[in-house]
mmCIF file with all atom_site columns, C-alpha atoms in Angstrom:
data_model
loop_
_atom_site.group_PDB
_atom_site.id
_atom_site.type_symbol
_atom_site.label_atom_id
_atom_site.label_alt_id
_atom_site.label_comp_id
_atom_site.label_asym_id
_atom_site.label_entity_id
_atom_site.label_seq_id
_atom_site.pdbx_PDB_ins_code
_atom_site.Cartn_x
_atom_site.Cartn_y
_atom_site.Cartn_z
_atom_site.occupancy
_atom_site.B_iso_or_equiv
_atom_site.pdbx_formal_charge
_atom_site.auth_seq_id
_atom_site.auth_comp_id
_atom_site.auth_asym_id
_atom_site.auth_atom_id
_atom_site.pdbx_PDB_model_num
ATOM 1  C CA . MET A 1 1  ? 78.728  96.619  107.410 1.00 86.00 ? 23  MET A CA 1
ATOM 2  C CA . GLU A 1 2  ? 82.425  97.031  108.106 1.00 92.00 ? 24  GLU A CA 1
ATOM 3  C CA . VAL A 1 3  ? 85.538  97.012  106.046 1.00 95.00 ? 25  VAL A CA 1
ATOM 4  C CA . LYS A 1 4  ? 88.546  95.150  107.595 1.00 96.00 ? 26  LYS A CA 1
ATOM 5  C CA . HIS A 1 5  ? 92.102  94.655  106.743 1.00 97.00 ? 27  HIS A CA 1
ATOM 6  C CA . ASN A 1 6  ? 94.470  91.723  107.370 1.00 95.00 ? 28  ASN A CA 1
ATOM 7  C CA . GLU A 1 7  ? 98.035  92.253  106.435 1.00 92.00 ? 29  GLU A CA 1
ATOM 8  C CA . LEU A 1 8  ? 100.691 89.595  106.624 1.00 92.00 ? 30  LEU A CA 1
ATOM 9  C CA . LYS A 1 9  ? 104.415 89.824  105.679 1.00 88.00 ? 31  LYS A CA 1
ATOM 10 C CA . ASP A 1 10 ? 103.877 89.508  102.014 1.00 94.00 ? 32  ASP A CA 1
ATOM 11 C CA . LYS A 1 11 ? 100.201 89.559  101.305 1.00 97.00 ? 33  LYS A CA 1
ATOM 12 C CA . GLY A 1 12 ? 96.958  90.825  102.660 1.00 97.00 ? 34  GLY A CA 1
ATOM 13 C CA . LYS A 1 13 ? 93.232  91.322  102.072 1.00 97.00 ? 35  LYS A CA 1
ATOM 14 C CA . PHE A 1 14 ? 90.513  93.816  102.592 1.00 98.00 ? 36  PHE A CA 1
ATOM 15 C CA . TYR A 1 15 ? 87.214  92.407  103.484 1.00 98.00 ? 37  TYR A CA 1
ATOM 16 C CA . LEU A 1 16 ? 83.615  93.197  104.298 1.00 97.00 ? 38  LEU A CA 1
ATOM 17 C CA . GLU A 1 17 ? 81.787  91.843  107.222 1.00 96.00 ? 39  GLU A CA 1
ATOM 18 C CA . ASP A 1 18 ? 77.953  92.089  107.825 1.00 95.00 ? 40  ASP A CA 1
ATOM 19 C CA . ASN A 1 19 ? 76.838  90.938  111.169 1.00 93.00 ? 41  ASN A CA 1
ATOM 20 C CA . GLY A 1 20 ? 80.060  88.851  111.666 1.00 92.00 ? 42  GLY A CA 1
ATOM 21 C CA . LYS A 1 21 ? 79.799  87.098  108.209 1.00 95.00 ? 43  LYS A CA 1
ATOM 22 C CA . GLU A 1 22 ? 82.400  87.817  105.628 1.00 97.00 ? 44  GLU A CA 1
ATOM 23 C CA . ILE A 1 23 ? 80.578  88.927  102.485 1.00 97.00 ? 45  ILE A CA 1
ATOM 24 C CA . GLY A 1 24 ? 83.331  90.137  100.233 1.00 97.00 ? 46  GLY A CA 1
ATOM 25 C CA . GLU A 1 25 ? 87.106  90.295  99.787  1.00 98.00 ? 47  GLU A CA 1
ATOM 26 C CA . MET A 1 26 ? 89.820  91.869  97.816  1.00 98.00 ? 48  MET A CA 1
ATOM 27 C CA . THR A 1 27 ? 93.247  90.241  98.049  1.00 98.00 ? 49  THR A CA 1
ATOM 28 C CA . TYR A 1 28 ? 96.802  91.429  97.199  1.00 98.00 ? 50  TYR A CA 1
ATOM 29 C CA . VAL A 1 29 ? 100.383 90.247  97.311  1.00 98.00 ? 51  VAL A CA 1
ATOM 30 C CA . PHE A 1 30 ? 103.487 92.364  97.661  1.00 97.00 ? 52  PHE A CA 1
ATOM 31 C CA . VAL A 1 31 ? 105.588 92.292  94.411  1.00 97.00 ? 53  VAL A CA 1
ATOM 32 C CA . ASP A 1 32 ? 108.326 94.339  96.092  1.00 96.00 ? 54  ASP A CA 1
ATOM 33 C CA . GLU A 1 33 ? 108.450 96.723  99.020  1.00 94.00 ? 55  GLU A CA 1
ATOM 34 C CA . ASN A 1 34 ? 106.640 99.502  97.142  1.00 96.00 ? 56  ASN A CA 1
ATOM 35 C CA . THR A 1 35 ? 104.215 97.559  94.976  1.00 98.00 ? 57  THR A CA 1
ATOM 36 C CA . ILE A 1 36 ? 101.232 95.295  95.491  1.00 98.00 ? 58  ILE A CA 1
ATOM 37 C CA . ASP A 1 37 ? 99.429  93.137  92.949  1.00 98.00 ? 59  ASP A CA 1
ATOM 38 C CA . ILE A 1 38 ? 95.694  93.304  93.563  1.00 98.00 ? 60  ILE A CA 1
ATOM 39 C CA . ASN A 1 39 ? 94.746  89.886  92.300  1.00 98.00 ? 61  ASN A CA 1
ATOM 40 C CA . HIS A 1 40 ? 91.236  88.953  93.371  1.00 98.00 ? 62  HIS A CA 1
ATOM 41 C CA . THR A 1 41 ? 87.893  90.505  94.267  1.00 97.00 ? 63  THR A CA 1
ATOM 42 C CA . LEU A 1 42 ? 84.752  88.760  95.157  1.00 97.00 ? 64  LEU A CA 1
ATOM 43 C CA . ILE A 1 43 ? 81.436  89.868  96.691  1.00 97.00 ? 65  ILE A CA 1
ATOM 44 C CA . ASP A 1 44 ? 78.827  87.386  97.935  1.00 97.00 ? 66  ASP A CA 1
ATOM 45 C CA . LYS A 1 45 ? 76.104  86.969  95.168  1.00 96.00 ? 67  LYS A CA 1
ATOM 46 C CA . SER A 1 46 ? 73.376  88.161  97.649  1.00 95.00 ? 68  SER A CA 1
ATOM 47 C CA . TYR A 1 47 ? 75.248  91.428  98.210  1.00 95.00 ? 69  TYR A CA 1
ATOM 48 C CA . ARG A 1 48 ? 76.250  92.304  94.607  1.00 94.00 ? 70  ARG A CA 1
ATOM 49 C CA . GLY A 1 49 ? 74.982  95.427  92.879  1.00 93.00 ? 71  GLY A CA 1
ATOM 50 C CA . ARG A 1 50 ? 75.589  97.717  95.899  1.00 94.00 ? 72  ARG A CA 1
ATOM 51 C CA . ASP A 1 51 ? 79.109  98.975  94.765  1.00 93.00 ? 73  ASP A CA 1
ATOM 52 C CA . LEU A 1 52 ? 80.745  97.144  97.600  1.00 96.00 ? 74  LEU A CA 1
ATOM 53 C CA . GLY A 1 53 ? 83.718  96.261  95.415  1.00 95.00 ? 75  GLY A CA 1
ATOM 54 C CA . LEU A 1 54 ? 84.239  99.988  94.941  1.00 96.00 ? 76  LEU A CA 1
ATOM 55 C CA . LEU A 1 55 ? 84.152  100.366 98.751  1.00 96.00 ? 77  LEU A CA 1
ATOM 56 C CA . LEU A 1 56 ? 86.989  97.700  98.963  1.00 97.00 ? 78  LEU A CA 1
ATOM 57 C CA . ILE A 1 57 ? 88.970  99.494  96.244  1.00 97.00 ? 79  ILE A CA 1
ATOM 58 C CA . ASP A 1 58 ? 88.599  102.903 98.106  1.00 97.00 ? 80  ASP A CA 1
ATOM 59 C CA . LYS A 1 59 ? 89.788  101.399 101.337 1.00 97.00 ? 81  LYS A CA 1
ATOM 60 C CA . SER A 1 60 ? 92.802  99.789  99.587  1.00 97.00 ? 82  SER A CA 1
ATOM 61 C CA . ALA A 1 61 ? 93.538  103.194 97.914  1.00 97.00 ? 83  ALA A CA 1
ATOM 62 C CA . GLU A 1 62 ? 93.587  104.817 101.357 1.00 97.00 ? 84  GLU A CA 1
ATOM 63 C CA . PHE A 1 63 ? 96.107  102.195 102.552 1.00 97.00 ? 85  PHE A CA 1
ATOM 64 C CA . MET A 1 64 ? 98.313  102.581 99.519  1.00 97.00 ? 86  MET A CA 1
ATOM 65 C CA . ARG A 1 65 ? 98.450  106.250 99.649  1.00 98.00 ? 87  ARG A CA 1
ATOM 66 C CA . ALA A 1 66 ? 99.171  106.215 103.312 1.00 97.00 ? 88  ALA A CA 1
ATOM 67 C CA . HIS A 1 67 ? 102.113 103.738 102.738 1.00 96.00 ? 89  HIS A CA 1
ATOM 68 C CA . GLN A 1 68 ? 103.345 105.287 99.393  1.00 97.00 ? 90  GLN A CA 1
ATOM 69 C CA . LEU A 1 69 ? 102.474 102.044 97.560  1.00 98.00 ? 91  LEU A CA 1
ATOM 70 C CA . LYS A 1 70 ? 101.655 101.441 93.877  1.00 98.00 ? 92  LYS A CA 1
ATOM 71 C CA . ALA A 1 71 ? 99.377  98.693  92.482  1.00 98.00 ? 93  ALA A CA 1
ATOM 72 C CA . ILE A 1 72 ? 99.319  96.301  89.772  1.00 98.00 ? 94  ILE A CA 1
ATOM 73 C CA . PRO A 1 73 ? 95.627  95.685  88.984  1.00 97.00 ? 95  PRO A CA 1
ATOM 74 C CA . SER A 1 74 ? 95.803  91.985  87.839  1.00 98.00 ? 96  SER A CA 1
ATOM 75 C CA . CYS A 1 75 ? 92.205  91.412  89.032  1.00 98.00 ? 97  CYS A CA 1
ATOM 76 C CA . PRO A 1 76 ? 89.992  92.078  86.158  1.00 97.00 ? 98  PRO A CA 1
ATOM 77 C CA . TYR A 1 77 ? 87.381  94.032  88.181  1.00 97.00 ? 99  TYR A CA 1
ATOM 78 C CA . VAL A 1 78 ? 90.098  96.354  89.755  1.00 97.00 ? 100 VAL A CA 1
ATOM 79 C CA . ASP A 1 79 ? 91.707  96.846  86.403  1.00 97.00 ? 101 ASP A CA 1
ATOM 80 C CA . LYS A 1 80 ? 88.376  97.903  84.836  1.00 97.00 ? 102 LYS A CA 1
ATOM 81 C CA . VAL A 1 81 ? 87.663  100.277 87.686  1.00 97.00 ? 103 VAL A CA 1
ATOM 82 C CA . PHE A 1 82 ? 91.222  101.852 87.418  1.00 96.00 ? 104 PHE A CA 1
ATOM 83 C CA . LYS A 1 83 ? 90.871  102.355 83.749  1.00 95.00 ? 105 LYS A CA 1
ATOM 84 C CA . GLU A 1 84 ? 87.433  103.993 84.018  1.00 95.00 ? 106 GLU A CA 1
ATOM 85 C CA . SER A 1 85 ? 88.361  106.534 86.724  1.00 92.00 ? 107 SER A CA 1
ATOM 86 C CA . THR A 1 86 ? 91.282  109.024 86.959  1.00 95.00 ? 108 THR A CA 1
ATOM 87 C CA . LYS A 1 87 ? 91.030  109.101 90.775  1.00 96.00 ? 109 LYS A CA 1
ATOM 88 C CA . TYR A 1 88 ? 93.373  105.959 91.028  1.00 96.00 ? 110 TYR A CA 1
ATOM 89 C CA . ASP A 1 89 ? 95.881  107.253 88.590  1.00 97.00 ? 111 ASP A CA 1
ATOM 90 C CA . ASP A 1 90 ? 98.469  107.997 91.155  1.00 97.00 ? 112 ASP A CA 1
ATOM 91 C CA . LEU A 1 91 ? 98.291  104.360 92.337  1.00 97.00 ? 113 LEU A CA 1
ATOM 92 C CA . ILE A 1 92 ? 99.004  102.470 89.137  1.00 96.00 ? 114 ILE A CA 1
ATOM 93 C CA . ALA A 1 93 ? 102.397 100.866 89.000  1.00 95.00 ? 115 ALA A CA 1
#
């Protein structure tokens, strides 16, 4: 299983591939040059319960820290994870 990242000019996504099949994604859009809105997370039903959503969040956190970005967690799952852990406090816009 591998986490990949596609970034376009004003949006992007982190996604999981298993044997060439996309099995999960987390999408975002840039609100401004320093802020992204993480607006969607989805894991294929047959892969749920393995904390793969957390893996996507952690990869996005690495990206945000490397690029000095903040996040608006409009995705309910990401918002819940951000509120339940202090390890993402530095990323919240």
